[in-house]
Amino acid sequence: MDRQELAAFLRSRRERISSADVGLPAGRRRRTPGLRREEVAQLAYISTEYYTRLEQGRAPRPSREVLAALTRALRLSDAERVHLHHLAGAPPGPPPGPCREVHRNVLDLLDRLPQAAVTVLSATYEVIAWNDLAAALMTDFSALAPRDRNLVRYAFLNGPRPPVLAEADRAAFAHEAARRLRAAAARYPDSPEVAELVSELQEGSAQFARLWASHDVSPGPSLRKTLHHRLVGPIPLNCHALEIADRDQQVVIYTADPGSPAEEALRLVSVIGTQRMDTPG
């Protein structure tokens, strides 16, 4: 255990986080950047005295439970989590589960692409962030419970109000999703969330059970998909997925060819928004 390096690393990670980042009130005027020690302790559910001793290089080796709590409280990336464990003299195991925290610069990207429908997916295909056009094109994700925002659960178990793929694209998505989920299960062997999702899909979908039994983990490219909007109809779109390696997430971007009917359709979808014009007001 390198107490001094661990102390310096904890201070540097604490000072980069604002109270607003973690939903805490700004409170009285702050003399130093970032969170206070007692706030980190509060977020990690450990005593302020113990956390202070960690930052002063005077504490005994923290347990894996404490390291996991500090990882969450300080919003560490996977690389930072591994570094924290090594500094503490406790080589890390696999990540405890898929990350749902989205980089701030990725959230900024969503807002900067108003003519594209953009979503961020976790390793288990849960939609964890989206922009306005994605909500208008697919569904109002904010109106759904978190478990109902999972595209794999919808694809195999027919969940509520999903993005609707054209028939020709559904089989390809099912294969891709099953492959990626199997790879995720290997990366998170101790995650109850992943295990429960896989079990639910195996029991509820014969199609998923067949795909799962194939042990395929090599997803193919999906460069073109057709989404069916409830009022505008089918819209053929370019589909690009960008990997966010340190969070094990995908940024999925749907765009239309310039000057195409699909581009006009996306503009109409943007105007319609998430309002339900097909139901009585």
Coordinates of C-alpha atoms in Angstrom, one line a residue:
M1 CA 0.0 0.0 0.0
D2 CA 1.4 3.4 -1.0
R3 CA -0.2 5.7 1.6
Q4 CA 1.2 8.9 0.3
E5 CA 0.2 8.3 -3.4
L6 CA -3.2 7.1 -2.3
A7 CA -3.7 10.2 -0.3
A8 CA -2.7 12.5 -3.2
F9 CA -4.9 10.6 -5.6
L10 CA -7.9 10.8 -3.4
R11 CA -7.4 14.6 -2.9
S12 CA -7.0 15.1 -6.6
R13 CA -10.2 13.2 -7.4
R14 CA -12.2 15.0 -4.7
E15 CA -11.1 18.4 -5.8
R16 CA -12.3 17.9 -9.4
I17 CA -16.0 17.2 -8.4
S18 CA -18.4 20.0 -7.6
S19 CA -21.3 19.7 -5.1
A20 CA -23.7 20.1 -8.0
D21 CA -22.2 17.1 -9.8
V22 CA -23.4 14.8 -7.0
G23 CA -26.6 16.6 -6.1
L24 CA -25.4 18.3 -2.9
P25 CA -26.3 21.9 -2.1
A26 CA -23.5 24.5 -2.6
G27 CA -23.8 25.6 1.0
R28 CA -21.5 28.2 2.5
R29 CA -18.6 29.7 0.6
R30 CA -16.0 27.1 -0.2
R31 CA -12.3 27.8 0.4
T32 CA -11.1 24.9 -1.8
P33 CA -12.2 23.5 -5.1
G34 CA -14.4 20.4 -5.2
L35 CA -16.1 18.5 -2.5
R36 CA -15.3 18.7 1.2
R37 CA -13.9 15.6 2.9
E38 CA -17.0 15.2 5.0
E39 CA -19.1 15.2 1.8
V40 CA -17.0 12.4 0.2
A41 CA -17.4 10.4 3.5
Q42 CA -21.1 11.0 3.4
L43 CA -21.4 9.8 -0.2
A44 CA -19.2 6.7 0.5
Y45 CA -21.0 5.9 3.8
I46 CA -17.8 6.0 5.8
S47 CA -16.8 8.1 8.7
T48 CA -15.3 11.6 8.1
E49 CA -12.5 10.7 10.5
Y50 CA -11.5 7.6 8.5
Y51 CA -11.6 9.4 5.2
T52 CA -9.5 12.3 6.6
R53 CA -6.9 9.8 7.7
L54 CA -6.8 8.3 4.2
E55 CA -6.1 11.7 2.7
Q56 CA -3.4 12.3 5.3
G57 CA -1.7 9.0 4.7
R58 CA -2.4 7.7 8.2
A59 CA -5.1 5.1 7.7
P60 CA -4.8 1.3 7.5
R61 CA -5.4 -0.4 4.2
P62 CA -9.0 0.2 3.2
S63 CA -11.2 -2.9 2.5
R64 CA -12.5 -3.7 -1.0
E65 CA -15.9 -2.5 0.2
V66 CA -14.5 0.9 1.1
L67 CA -12.7 1.1 -2.2
A68 CA -15.9 0.3 -4.1
A69 CA -17.7 3.0 -2.1
L70 CA -15.0 5.6 -2.8
T71 CA -15.1 4.6 -6.5
R72 CA -18.8 5.5 -6.6
A73 CA -18.5 8.6 -4.5
L74 CA -15.6 10.0 -6.5
R75 CA -17.1 8.9 -9.8
L76 CA -14.0 7.2 -10.9
S77 CA -13.6 5.7 -14.4
D78 CA -12.6 2.1 -14.7
A79 CA -8.9 3.0 -15.2
E80 CA -9.1 5.2 -12.1
R81 CA -10.8 2.4 -10.1
V82 CA -8.0 0.0 -11.1
H83 CA -5.3 2.6 -10.1
L84 CA -7.1 3.2 -6.7
H85 CA -7.0 -0.5 -6.0
H86 CA -3.3 -0.8 -6.8
L87 CA -2.4 2.2 -4.7
A88 CA -4.3 0.5 -1.8
G89 CA -2.4 -2.7 -2.3
A90 CA -5.6 -4.6 -3.3
P91 CA -5.4 -5.7 -6.9
P92 CA -8.9 -5.1 -8.4
G93 CA -11.3 -7.7 -9.5
P94 CA -13.7 -7.2 -12.4
P95 CA -16.0 -4.2 -12.3
P96 CA -19.0 -4.8 -10.0
G97 CA -21.5 -4.0 -12.8
P98 CA -22.3 -1.9 -15.9
C99 CA -21.6 1.8 -15.4
R100 CA -24.6 4.2 -15.7
E101 CA -22.7 7.4 -15.2
V102 CA -22.3 9.3 -18.5
H103 CA -19.4 11.6 -19.1
R104 CA -20.3 15.3 -19.1
N105 CA -18.7 15.8 -22.5
V106 CA -20.8 13.0 -23.9
L107 CA -23.9 14.7 -22.5
D108 CA -22.7 17.9 -24.2
L109 CA -22.4 16.0 -27.5
L110 CA -26.0 15.0 -27.3
D111 CA -27.1 18.6 -27.1
R112 CA -24.7 19.7 -29.9
L113 CA -26.3 17.3 -32.4
P114 CA -29.9 18.6 -32.7
Q115 CA -30.3 17.1 -36.2
A116 CA -29.3 13.6 -35.1
A117 CA -31.2 11.3 -32.8
V118 CA -28.6 10.2 -30.2
T119 CA -28.8 7.8 -27.3
V120 CA -26.2 6.4 -24.8
L121 CA -26.5 2.7 -24.0
S122 CA -25.0 0.9 -21.0
A123 CA -23.3 -2.5 -21.5
T124 CA -26.7 -4.2 -21.0
Y125 CA -28.5 -2.0 -23.6
E126 CA -30.2 0.3 -21.1
V127 CA -30.8 3.7 -22.5
I128 CA -29.1 6.0 -19.9
A129 CA -29.1 9.3 -21.8
W130 CA -30.8 10.7 -24.9
N131 CA -31.4 14.0 -26.7
D132 CA -34.7 15.5 -27.7
L133 CA -34.8 14.2 -31.2
A134 CA -34.2 10.6 -29.9
A135 CA -37.1 10.9 -27.5
A136 CA -39.3 12.3 -30.3
L137 CA -38.3 9.6 -32.8
M138 CA -38.3 6.6 -30.4
T139 CA -40.2 7.2 -27.2
D140 CA -40.2 9.5 -24.2
F141 CA -37.7 7.6 -22.2
S142 CA -38.2 9.9 -19.2
A143 CA -41.8 8.6 -18.9
L144 CA -40.5 5.0 -18.5
A145 CA -39.2 3.3 -15.5
P146 CA -35.5 2.5 -15.8
R147 CA -36.0 -1.2 -16.3
D148 CA -38.4 -0.4 -19.2
R149 CA -35.7 1.6 -21.0
N150 CA -33.7 -1.6 -21.7
L151 CA -33.7 -2.2 -25.5
V152 CA -32.8 -5.9 -25.1
R153 CA -35.7 -6.5 -22.7
Y154 CA -38.0 -4.8 -25.2
A155 CA -36.6 -6.7 -28.2
F156 CA -37.2 -10.1 -26.7
L157 CA -40.0 -9.5 -24.2
N158 CA -42.0 -6.8 -25.9
G159 CA -41.7 -4.1 -23.2
P160 CA -43.7 -0.9 -23.3
R161 CA -43.4 1.9 -25.9
P162 CA -40.0 1.3 -27.4
P163 CA -38.2 2.5 -30.5
V164 CA -39.8 0.5 -33.3
L165 CA -37.4 -1.1 -35.8
A166 CA -38.6 -2.2 -39.2
E167 CA -39.2 -5.9 -39.5
A168 CA -36.1 -6.4 -41.7
D169 CA -33.9 -4.9 -38.9
R170 CA -35.3 -6.7 -35.9
A171 CA -33.5 -10.0 -36.4
A172 CA -30.2 -8.3 -36.9
F173 CA -30.7 -6.3 -33.8
A174 CA -31.6 -9.4 -31.8
H175 CA -28.4 -11.1 -32.9
E176 CA -26.3 -8.1 -32.1
A177 CA -27.9 -7.5 -28.7
A178 CA -27.5 -11.2 -27.6
R179 CA -23.8 -11.2 -28.7
R180 CA -23.0 -8.0 -26.8
L181 CA -24.9 -9.1 -23.7
R182 CA -23.0 -12.4 -23.6
A183 CA -19.7 -10.5 -23.8
A184 CA -21.0 -8.1 -21.0
A185 CA -21.9 -11.1 -18.8
A186 CA -18.2 -12.3 -19.1
R187 CA -17.0 -8.8 -18.1
Y188 CA -19.3 -8.6 -15.1
P189 CA -19.4 -12.1 -13.7
D190 CA -20.4 -11.0 -10.2
S191 CA -23.2 -8.5 -11.3
P192 CA -26.7 -9.6 -10.0
E193 CA -28.2 -7.1 -12.5
V194 CA -26.6 -8.8 -15.5
A195 CA -27.3 -12.3 -14.2
E196 CA -31.0 -11.5 -13.5
L197 CA -31.4 -9.9 -17.0
V198 CA -30.0 -12.9 -18.8
S199 CA -32.1 -15.3 -16.7
E200 CA -35.2 -13.3 -17.4
L201 CA -34.5 -13.3 -21.2
Q202 CA -33.8 -17.0 -21.3
E203 CA -37.0 -17.9 -19.5
G204 CA -39.1 -15.4 -21.5
S205 CA -37.8 -15.7 -25.0
A206 CA -37.1 -18.9 -27.0
Q207 CA -35.4 -16.8 -29.6
F208 CA -33.0 -15.3 -27.0
A209 CA -32.3 -18.8 -25.5
R210 CA -31.3 -20.0 -29.0
L211 CA -29.0 -17.1 -29.6
W212 CA -27.5 -17.3 -26.1
A213 CA -26.7 -21.0 -26.7
S214 CA -24.7 -20.1 -29.8
H215 CA -22.0 -18.5 -27.6
D216 CA -21.4 -15.8 -30.3
V217 CA -19.7 -12.7 -29.0
S218 CA -18.8 -10.9 -32.3
P219 CA -21.4 -8.3 -33.2
G220 CA -21.7 -7.3 -36.8
P221 CA -21.8 -3.7 -38.1
S222 CA -25.2 -1.9 -38.2
L223 CA -24.7 1.0 -40.6
R224 CA -28.3 1.4 -41.7
K225 CA -31.6 0.9 -39.9
T226 CA -35.2 1.9 -40.5
L227 CA -37.2 3.2 -37.6
H228 CA -41.0 3.4 -37.7
H229 CA -42.4 6.6 -36.2
R230 CA -46.0 6.4 -35.0
L231 CA -47.1 9.3 -37.2
V232 CA -44.5 9.9 -39.9
G233 CA -44.0 6.3 -40.8
P234 CA -40.8 4.4 -41.7
I235 CA -37.6 6.5 -41.8
P236 CA -34.4 4.9 -43.2
L237 CA -31.4 6.3 -41.2
N238 CA -27.7 5.9 -41.0
C239 CA -26.7 4.3 -37.7
H240 CA -23.3 4.8 -36.1
A241 CA -22.2 3.4 -32.7
L242 CA -19.2 5.0 -30.9
E243 CA -17.6 3.0 -28.0
I244 CA -16.9 4.8 -24.8
A245 CA -14.3 2.4 -23.6
D246 CA -13.7 3.6 -20.0
R247 CA -17.4 3.4 -19.2
D248 CA -18.3 0.4 -21.4
Q249 CA -21.0 2.4 -23.1
Q250 CA -22.1 3.1 -26.6
V251 CA -23.2 6.4 -28.1
V252 CA -25.7 5.5 -30.9
I253 CA -26.2 8.2 -33.5
Y254 CA -29.0 8.1 -36.1
T255 CA -28.7 10.5 -39.0
A256 CA -30.3 11.1 -42.4
D257 CA -28.6 11.7 -45.7
P258 CA -28.6 15.4 -46.6
G259 CA -31.4 16.5 -48.8
S260 CA -33.2 13.1 -48.5
P261 CA -36.8 12.4 -47.7
A262 CA -35.5 11.0 -44.4
E263 CA -34.0 14.3 -43.5
E264 CA -37.4 16.0 -44.0
A265 CA -39.0 13.3 -42.0
L266 CA -36.6 13.9 -39.1
R267 CA -37.4 17.6 -39.2
L268 CA -41.1 16.8 -38.9
V269 CA -40.5 14.4 -36.1
S270 CA -38.6 17.2 -34.3
V271 CA -41.6 19.5 -34.7
I272 CA -44.0 16.9 -33.4
G273 CA -41.8 16.1 -30.4
T274 CA -43.1 13.7 -27.8
Q275 CA -46.7 14.9 -27.9
R276 CA -49.3 12.2 -28.5
M277 CA -51.1 13.6 -31.4
D278 CA -52.7 10.3 -32.2
T279 CA -54.6 10.0 -29.0
P280 CA -57.4 12.2 -27.5
G281 CA -56.2 15.2 -25.5

